[in-house]
Amino acid sequence: MQPNLTVRIGKLKLRNPVMAASGTFGYGEEFADWLDLGCLGAIVSKTVTLKPRMGNPMPRTCETPAGMLNSIGLENPGVDKFISDKLPVLKKAGVPIIASIASEGDPDEFVVLAKRLDKMKEVAALELNISCPNVRLAGKPVSRLAGSTGTPAHRHTGTLIAQDPKATYQLVRAVRRVTRKTLITKLSPNVTDIVSIAQAAEAGGSDAVALINTLSGMSIDAETRKPRIAMVTAGLSGPAIRPVAVRMVWEAYQKIKIPIIGMGGIMDTLSALEFIIAGAAAVSIGTANFINPRVSREIINGLKEYLKTNKIASIRQVVGSVRI
Amino acid sequence: MQPNLTVRIGKLKLRNPVMAASGTFGYGEEFADWLDLGCLGAIVSKTVTLKPRMGNPMPRTCETPAGMLNSIGLENPGVDKFISDKLPVLKKAGVPIIASIASEGDPDEFVVLAKRLDKMKEVAALELNISCPNVRLAGKPVSRLAGSTGTPAHRHTGTLIAQDPKATYQLVRAVRRVTRKTLITKLSPNVTDIVSIAQAAEAGGSDAVALINTLSGMSIDAETRKPRIAMVTAGLSGPAIRPVAVRMVWEAYQKIKIPIIGMGGIMDTLSALEFIIAGAAAVSIGTANFINPRVSREIINGLKEYLKTNKIASIRQVVGSVRI
Amino acid sequence: MDQMRLTVLYNKQLKSGFFLLALEAPQMARKAAPGQFLNIRITDGVEPLLRRPLSIHRVTGKNIELLYQVVGQGTLLLAQKQAGDKLDIIGPLGKGFDYLKPITYNLKPILIAGGMGVAPLVFLAESISRLKPKTRNLKPIVLIGAKTKSQILCRREFIKAGCTVKIATDDGSRGFKGYVSELLTNLLLTIDQRPLTIYACGPHPMLREVARIAAQRGIPAQVSLEAHMACGIGACLGCAVKVKGQGSRDRGQGKDQKGDFEYKRVCKEGPVFAAREILWEE
Amino acid sequence: MDQMRLTVLYNKQLKSGFFLLALEAPQMARKAAPGQFLNIRITDGVEPLLRRPLSIHRVTGKNIELLYQVVGQGTLLLAQKQAGDKLDIIGPLGKGFDYLKPITYNLKPILIAGGMGVAPLVFLAESISRLKPKTRNLKPIVLIGAKTKSQILCRREFIKAGCTVKIATDDGSRGFKGYVSELLTNLLLTIDQRPLTIYACGPHPMLREVARIAAQRGIPAQVSLEAHMACGIGACLGCAVKVKGQGSRDRGQGKDQKGDFEYKRVCKEGPVFAAREILWEE
Ligand SMILES: Cc1cc2nc3c(=O)[nH]c(=O)nc-3n(C[C@H](O)[C@H](O)[C@H](O)COP(=O)(O)OP(=O)(O)OC[C@H]3O[C@@H](n4cnc5c(N)ncnc54)[C@H](O)[C@@H]3O)c2cc1C
Ligand SMILES: Cc1cc2nc3c(=O)[nH]c(=O)nc-3n(C[C@H](O)[C@H](O)[C@H](O)COP(=O)(O)OP(=O)(O)OC[C@H]3O[C@@H](n4cnc5c(N)ncnc54)[C@H](O)[C@@H]3O)c2cc1C
Ligand SMILES: Cc1cc2nc3c(=O)[nH]c(=O)nc-3n(C[C@H](O)[C@H](O)[C@H](O)COP(=O)(O)O)c2cc1C
Ligand SMILES: Cc1cc2nc3c(=O)[nH]c(=O)nc-3n(C[C@H](O)[C@H](O)[C@H](O)COP(=O)(O)O)c2cc1C
Ligand code: FES
Ligand code: FES
């Protein structure tokens, strides 16, 4: 008997629980040489904003122990180009496309974006990226931050929507009103209490939460005394953050009913299983795509093997099955 | 000319900025075989509580990518034994001894402990461990948690004092009233905004802040589906967390005036320098002691070399010198 | 205890997955006692981050031999080391077997090894043999338990050290079919020599069973325990084992279903403990 | 583009710290163009986590040669690979030099290498040489810049490919004393052949200087850039470089002191760019 890998996220039924994480999979096409994109559970596209964004100055990435920092700054062509140029390409993959969206400051932009994308049948679901650590906007003039030439002095104030339960609730609710598509809210690990934020997203009407986005981090080259990333602080991803991510998935799983999409340092089948066992209904692969563009396929096969070996009929039986 | 490594932390003058982190250096004696303890800037002793603590069930430690999880549970002999048995041994090191203290639930215990240790001339300073992720107590009956047989169901509620600015302020203030010794407050990275907590500690009268304690994390053995740590969640330390720690030091440095003792994944001279350049007046070595018991000495020598090579007269000129 | 960079003399595969590594370690060889271990830094980097503890398998002159099985990343990397490579080593660490007193008291030693548990027991057998117990009676009996024939290790070494060797395999492919603890029970039914003493090293369930059997018959037993070790030098308190409460107030005491207990450090107060000291749990 | 486990044929130290590694890579060898690179997974583990990009240094039949300097952990581990080892490789990646059109237009090639910049230029020189430019006039002039005599690489390979080689060292220990860009200025003062074209690879300040000189004299120049690469396949947007704004609306556009610009990906639209495209900054 073939084990059942299908999972449900809101209205979506995925053929398997392995998705490509936003910002780490380009617009799919970059991976077509290595991967039959059709094997994926879903693709989450690079976060798109209303207007095009240049992104941040260089250097934008560096390596850290078992991890990496990035401060891309949500470089993207804007929603118009996304719809005209990127969606048709993404669609060819033949799997559900989850469009990740963010505002550049005014939360209303989420609503505008959601309305626009709600009309696109190629978009299977929306992911609200309220947690990108590389754009901090709340409470400050948008113009000072949206540009690519933001000076260091402006960078580090403001909180993310995902750092405030109330703001999270309000934003999710506002978007919920304008779309019937499946809504996923992507949360930040840079919080005191992930549960309260996950609950706020649930209460606001989110169909699922995705966690985690990157941890805020910083690295300095002691020789030059310069930060290794131009924007000084950046988002930490990769295996280094996995224990934090698994813990947050487990904490949230106990307190919310909507499905969790787990991610953070998944490198192989065993680490994907850690998340599922902790309570993730599905997983996203981020940084690992850079190292092994075929990793998603390997994990899908690995999950299948795991179910067979352990004589488990469906991956859903594994979700949250940690033995405490 | 010999470069000047001395630093001031409150009333303390340390011969160099390299300290042994609480809980990772035993009571000093464990390292005497490998290290002339007299070379250290200071030793922070394992956190002591009013009553003896058994600590948590096994397994208490496991490895993660570039890091480790621990849930020791503040095993310690209690303050009486600490004073009678451990302090005399620690004193022999000939360097300032910083006594780390924690309550098992009732914050007043901090005050009682501070009063007792205030009388001990062997104690150079007090470190308030308000951030141990392995004992979560606020708002729950102490008896249910202080024992070593806490069942999993009780483990994961409650917040740390270090997760709440107000609680931090009140606690520091209460302790400040009963001791004139140098006070260091050790903060948790498991917060939305490290700056507000650091400011609360400063406002409460702390002479310095130590950051960071461990990140809360979890790891699961996918084969057995069991958590790798008996208490399920545990504290993540080691190089994996360094970017988070450096970032927090830098954020705090810009907003507080009291010195910062930086730690989190320091493995060698270059990583110690990262913290100092980010704004740490001193650094603590934790997990690295387990891997190389002589690492503190190597870092002290390395810092000396760095100053010489770069013709810098004093380490204090390096503090916060990041070039943005 | 020392921390040194030692030279690998050889590192050879004995059987599939089992390696014998020799180090030039005159200073540590002199101090080493059976049951003690070395803590080995596998790489200068962070993968794996922590040291790996391995028992001292044999001391031959100035050299120390380690016997290990490849079970994960650390041992896999170790297996790739070659003669001439240097390893950063701390040791000898921990408290080993107390075998002098039992010999003085004329207790006949029974050594029980489960799986890799043979590693420290060869050093123990050779150390007992070096005492040249006058009566043949005091030469050890060794019970080796293995999954299957091909995983039986060190039989020859024990015999060379003058021991009588008996074998149990889970699948019966050699010797007694069943657990080595059952073999022990059988032995105790037939052996008429008394008094006896037991030294055991192996998986936790085996040690628990051996401890139970020994307690039943009033035979003193020492067991070598394992625990995940972050430091190996007594600093992290990560390797705790529950021992029966002895009124010590040095650390806190607790209560559980089985009564008073306290924690000891496997790396410092152990890895060898008196079996009756341990609070055995499932 | 492929992802394959390829066999190391040899990996030898040329000079202290400089290594030449050959891979059996028939498929990639066929597709490779000068200026393209391979992205190499150094370890199966996480240390280092990311791949390391290295230019294709030479294609010899079915083999690809890489020339690299040990500068950190990744290259240090790479230097330890031995013949027979397998490496997980992605490539060929990126957009290489456009040398066909310039030859057709009879532009005499000047190749300028700073430090490790020689690596891709040997492949370029050999590719141009394979086109058998009829006139000696179209054989490349190569300017090699190095810190000191002992770090001059590939002189012989360029000569074998029919190039004229001139050398500059920072310390004057061989050839012209000074920067290779100064050597270029001198050359342009004396050379009477026209039209010219420039291909350059080396440190950023050198490339900026070469671009400035080329722009001044109206000589078309192509430069191979470096950037920290997380993915190497265009997915992460980490390796951006500022190019002059061309009204493209595909990504956002920005303004800075020097005017309109947009970002391109060094790993995908590069690493080779037309020098005049780049918005050169300090
Ligand atoms: C005091 C002491 C002495 C030891 N002596 C020997 C010896 O002489 N020969 C020998 O082969 N092994 C010995 N071990 C066990 C050895 O330390 C582990 O096998 C080794 O650390 C595994 O490292 P790894 O990186 O290969 O595996 P890891 O990747 O760390 O783990 C792989 C698997 O190995 C098992 N494992 C890991 N650590 C331990 C441990 N400490 N105890 C038991 N199982 C573990 C776990 O099941 C884990 O899933 C000893 C352990 C201790 C504490
Ligand atoms: C397209 C491309 C082609 C390249 N071709 C070659 C080549 O043919 N031969 C060769 O020797 N090198 C080449 N490099 C540079 C090479 O990729 C780096 O030297 C290598 O990644 C360093 O890895 P490491 O782990 O040894 O050093 P790390 O530990 O990563 O870094 C050590 C030091 O090396 C420098 N460094 C690291 N990465 C880069 C980089 N991407 N560019 C420049 N400096 C860096 C930094 O100063 C850093 O402090 C190329 C780079 C790119 C982007
Ligand atoms: C280079 C890079 C770019 C990213 N861009 C985005 C983004 O645009 N939107 C988003 O929601 N997350 C983005 N992320 C976060 C990832 O989707 C993911 O949440 C995070 O990296 C943790 O997973 P990982 O450790 O598997 O990479 C980005 C991550 C990286 C490394
Ligand atoms: C095994 C272990 C035990 C610890 N015990 C304590 C403790 O008792 N009190 C305390 O304040 N911090 C304790 N810590 C935290 C360290 O002091 C330090 O803040 C943290 O490990 C980060 O530094 P590192 O990455 O260098 O280890 C402990 C850490 C470890 C690994
Ligand atoms: S392993 Fe650290 S105390 Fe035993
Ligand atoms: S390195 Fe990722 S886009 Fe170029």
mmCIF file with all atom_site columns, N, CA and C in Angstrom, chain C residues 91-109:
data_model
loop_
_atom_site.group_PDB
_atom_site.id
_atom_site.type_symbol
_atom_site.label_atom_id
_atom_site.label_alt_id
_atom_site.label_comp_id
_atom_site.label_asym_id
_atom_site.label_entity_id
_atom_site.label_seq_id
_atom_site.pdbx_PDB_ins_code
_atom_site.Cartn_x
_atom_site.Cartn_y
_atom_site.Cartn_z
_atom_site.occupancy
_atom_site.B_iso_or_equiv
_atom_site.pdbx_formal_charge
_atom_site.auth_seq_id
_atom_site.auth_comp_id
_atom_site.auth_asym_id
_atom_site.auth_atom_id
_atom_site.pdbx_PDB_model_num
ATOM 1  N N  . GLY C 1 91  ? 42.254 13.331  29.224 1.00 0.00 ? 91  GLY C N  1
ATOM 2  C CA . GLY C 1 91  ? 42.102 12.102  29.979 1.00 0.00 ? 91  GLY C CA 1
ATOM 3  C C  . GLY C 1 91  ? 43.362 11.773  30.763 1.00 0.00 ? 91  GLY C C  1
ATOM 4  N N  . PRO C 1 92  ? 43.410 10.643  31.445 1.00 0.00 ? 92  PRO C N  1
ATOM 5  C CA . PRO C 1 92  ? 42.259 9.757   31.657 1.00 0.00 ? 92  PRO C CA 1
ATOM 6  C C  . PRO C 1 92  ? 41.249 10.389  32.602 1.00 0.00 ? 92  PRO C C  1
ATOM 7  N N  . LEU C 1 93  ? 39.977 10.118  32.332 1.00 0.00 ? 93  LEU C N  1
ATOM 8  C CA . LEU C 1 93  ? 38.893 10.749  33.073 1.00 0.00 ? 93  LEU C CA 1
ATOM 9  C C  . LEU C 1 93  ? 38.053 9.713   33.815 1.00 0.00 ? 93  LEU C C  1
ATOM 10 N N  . GLY C 1 94  ? 37.422 10.157  34.866 1.00 0.00 ? 94  GLY C N  1
ATOM 11 C CA . GLY C 1 94  ? 36.448 9.335   35.579 1.00 0.00 ? 94  GLY C CA 1
ATOM 12 C C  . GLY C 1 94  ? 37.077 8.377   36.574 1.00 0.00 ? 94  GLY C C  1
ATOM 13 N N  . LYS C 1 95  ? 36.206 7.700   37.266 1.00 0.00 ? 95  LYS C N  1
ATOM 14 C CA . LYS C 1 95  ? 36.606 6.720   38.274 1.00 0.00 ? 95  LYS C CA 1
ATOM 15 C C  . LYS C 1 95  ? 36.418 5.338   37.667 1.00 0.00 ? 95  LYS C C  1
ATOM 16 N N  . GLY C 1 96  ? 37.442 4.522   37.690 1.00 0.00 ? 96  GLY C N  1
ATOM 17 C CA . GLY C 1 96  ? 37.390 3.218   37.060 1.00 0.00 ? 96  GLY C CA 1
ATOM 18 C C  . GLY C 1 96  ? 36.914 2.122   38.008 1.00 0.00 ? 96  GLY C C  1
ATOM 19 N N  . PHE C 1 97  ? 37.176 0.873   37.609 1.00 0.00 ? 97  PHE C N  1
ATOM 20 C CA . PHE C 1 97  ? 36.798 -0.285  38.428 1.00 0.00 ? 97  PHE C CA 1
ATOM 21 C C  . PHE C 1 97  ? 37.713 -0.391  39.635 1.00 0.00 ? 97  PHE C C  1
ATOM 22 N N  . ASP C 1 98  ? 37.134 -0.748  40.748 1.00 0.00 ? 98  ASP C N  1
ATOM 23 C CA . ASP C 1 98  ? 37.944 -1.059  41.921 1.00 0.00 ? 98  ASP C CA 1
ATOM 24 C C  . ASP C 1 98  ? 38.164 -2.563  41.920 1.00 0.00 ? 98  ASP C C  1
ATOM 25 N N  . TYR C 1 99  ? 39.327 -3.019  41.420 1.00 0.00 ? 99  TYR C N  1
ATOM 26 C CA . TYR C 1 99  ? 39.566 -4.470  41.308 1.00 0.00 ? 99  TYR C CA 1
ATOM 27 C C  . TYR C 1 99  ? 40.623 -4.954  42.282 1.00 0.00 ? 99  TYR C C  1
ATOM 28 N N  . LEU C 1 100 ? 41.362 -4.038  42.894 1.00 0.00 ? 100 LEU C N  1
ATOM 29 C CA . LEU C 1 100 ? 42.430 -4.458  43.797 1.00 0.00 ? 100 LEU C CA 1
ATOM 30 C C  . LEU C 1 100 ? 41.873 -5.101  45.061 1.00 0.00 ? 100 LEU C C  1
ATOM 31 N N  . LYS C 1 101 ? 40.943 -4.383  45.672 1.00 0.00 ? 101 LYS C N  1
ATOM 32 C CA . LYS C 1 101 ? 40.380 -4.896  46.924 1.00 0.00 ? 101 LYS C CA 1
ATOM 33 C C  . LYS C 1 101 ? 39.717 -6.257  46.721 1.00 0.00 ? 101 LYS C C  1
ATOM 34 N N  . PRO C 1 102 ? 38.846 -6.384  45.712 1.00 0.00 ? 102 PRO C N  1
ATOM 35 C CA . PRO C 1 102 ? 38.199 -7.691  45.506 1.00 0.00 ? 102 PRO C CA 1
ATOM 36 C C  . PRO C 1 102 ? 39.206 -8.839  45.355 1.00 0.00 ? 102 PRO C C  1
ATOM 37 N N  . ILE C 1 103 ? 40.330 -8.590  44.659 1.00 0.00 ? 103 ILE C N  1
ATOM 38 C CA . ILE C 1 103 ? 41.341 -9.637  44.505 1.00 0.00 ? 103 ILE C CA 1
ATOM 39 C C  . ILE C 1 103 ? 41.938 -9.977  45.870 1.00 0.00 ? 103 ILE C C  1
ATOM 40 N N  . THR C 1 104 ? 42.234 -8.928  46.635 1.00 0.00 ? 104 THR C N  1
ATOM 41 C CA . THR C 1 104 ? 42.770 -9.149  47.979 1.00 0.00 ? 104 THR C CA 1
ATOM 42 C C  . THR C 1 104 ? 41.821 -10.017 48.805 1.00 0.00 ? 104 THR C C  1
ATOM 43 N N  . TYR C 1 105 ? 40.544 -9.777  48.621 1.00 0.00 ? 105 TYR C N  1
ATOM 44 C CA . TYR C 1 105 ? 39.551 -10.554 49.360 1.00 0.00 ? 105 TYR C CA 1
ATOM 45 C C  . TYR C 1 105 ? 39.243 -11.882 48.691 1.00 0.00 ? 105 TYR C C  1
ATOM 46 N N  . ASN C 1 106 ? 40.049 -12.219 47.672 1.00 0.00 ? 106 ASN C N  1
ATOM 47 C CA . ASN C 1 106 ? 39.859 -13.498 46.969 1.00 0.00 ? 106 ASN C CA 1
ATOM 48 C C  . ASN C 1 106 ? 38.476 -13.662 46.336 1.00 0.00 ? 106 ASN C C  1
ATOM 49 N N  . LEU C 1 107 ? 37.941 -12.580 45.803 1.00 0.00 ? 107 LEU C N  1
ATOM 50 C CA . LEU C 1 107 ? 36.672 -12.705 45.093 1.00 0.00 ? 107 LEU C CA 1
ATOM 51 C C  . LEU C 1 107 ? 36.958 -13.068 43.639 1.00 0.00 ? 107 LEU C C  1
ATOM 52 N N  . LYS C 1 108 ? 36.336 -14.104 43.166 1.00 0.00 ? 108 LYS C N  1
ATOM 53 C CA . LYS C 1 108 ? 36.562 -14.501 41.772 1.00 0.00 ? 108 LYS C CA 1
ATOM 54 C C  . LYS C 1 108 ? 35.810 -13.550 40.850 1.00 0.00 ? 108 LYS C C  1
ATOM 55 N N  . PRO C 1 109 ? 36.533 -12.959 39.886 1.00 0.00 ? 109 PRO C N  1
ATOM 56 C CA . PRO C 1 109 ? 35.903 -11.951 39.032 1.00 0.00 ? 109 PRO C CA 1
ATOM 57 C C  . PRO C 1 109 ? 35.113 -12.562 37.880 1.00 0.00 ? 109 PRO C C  1
#
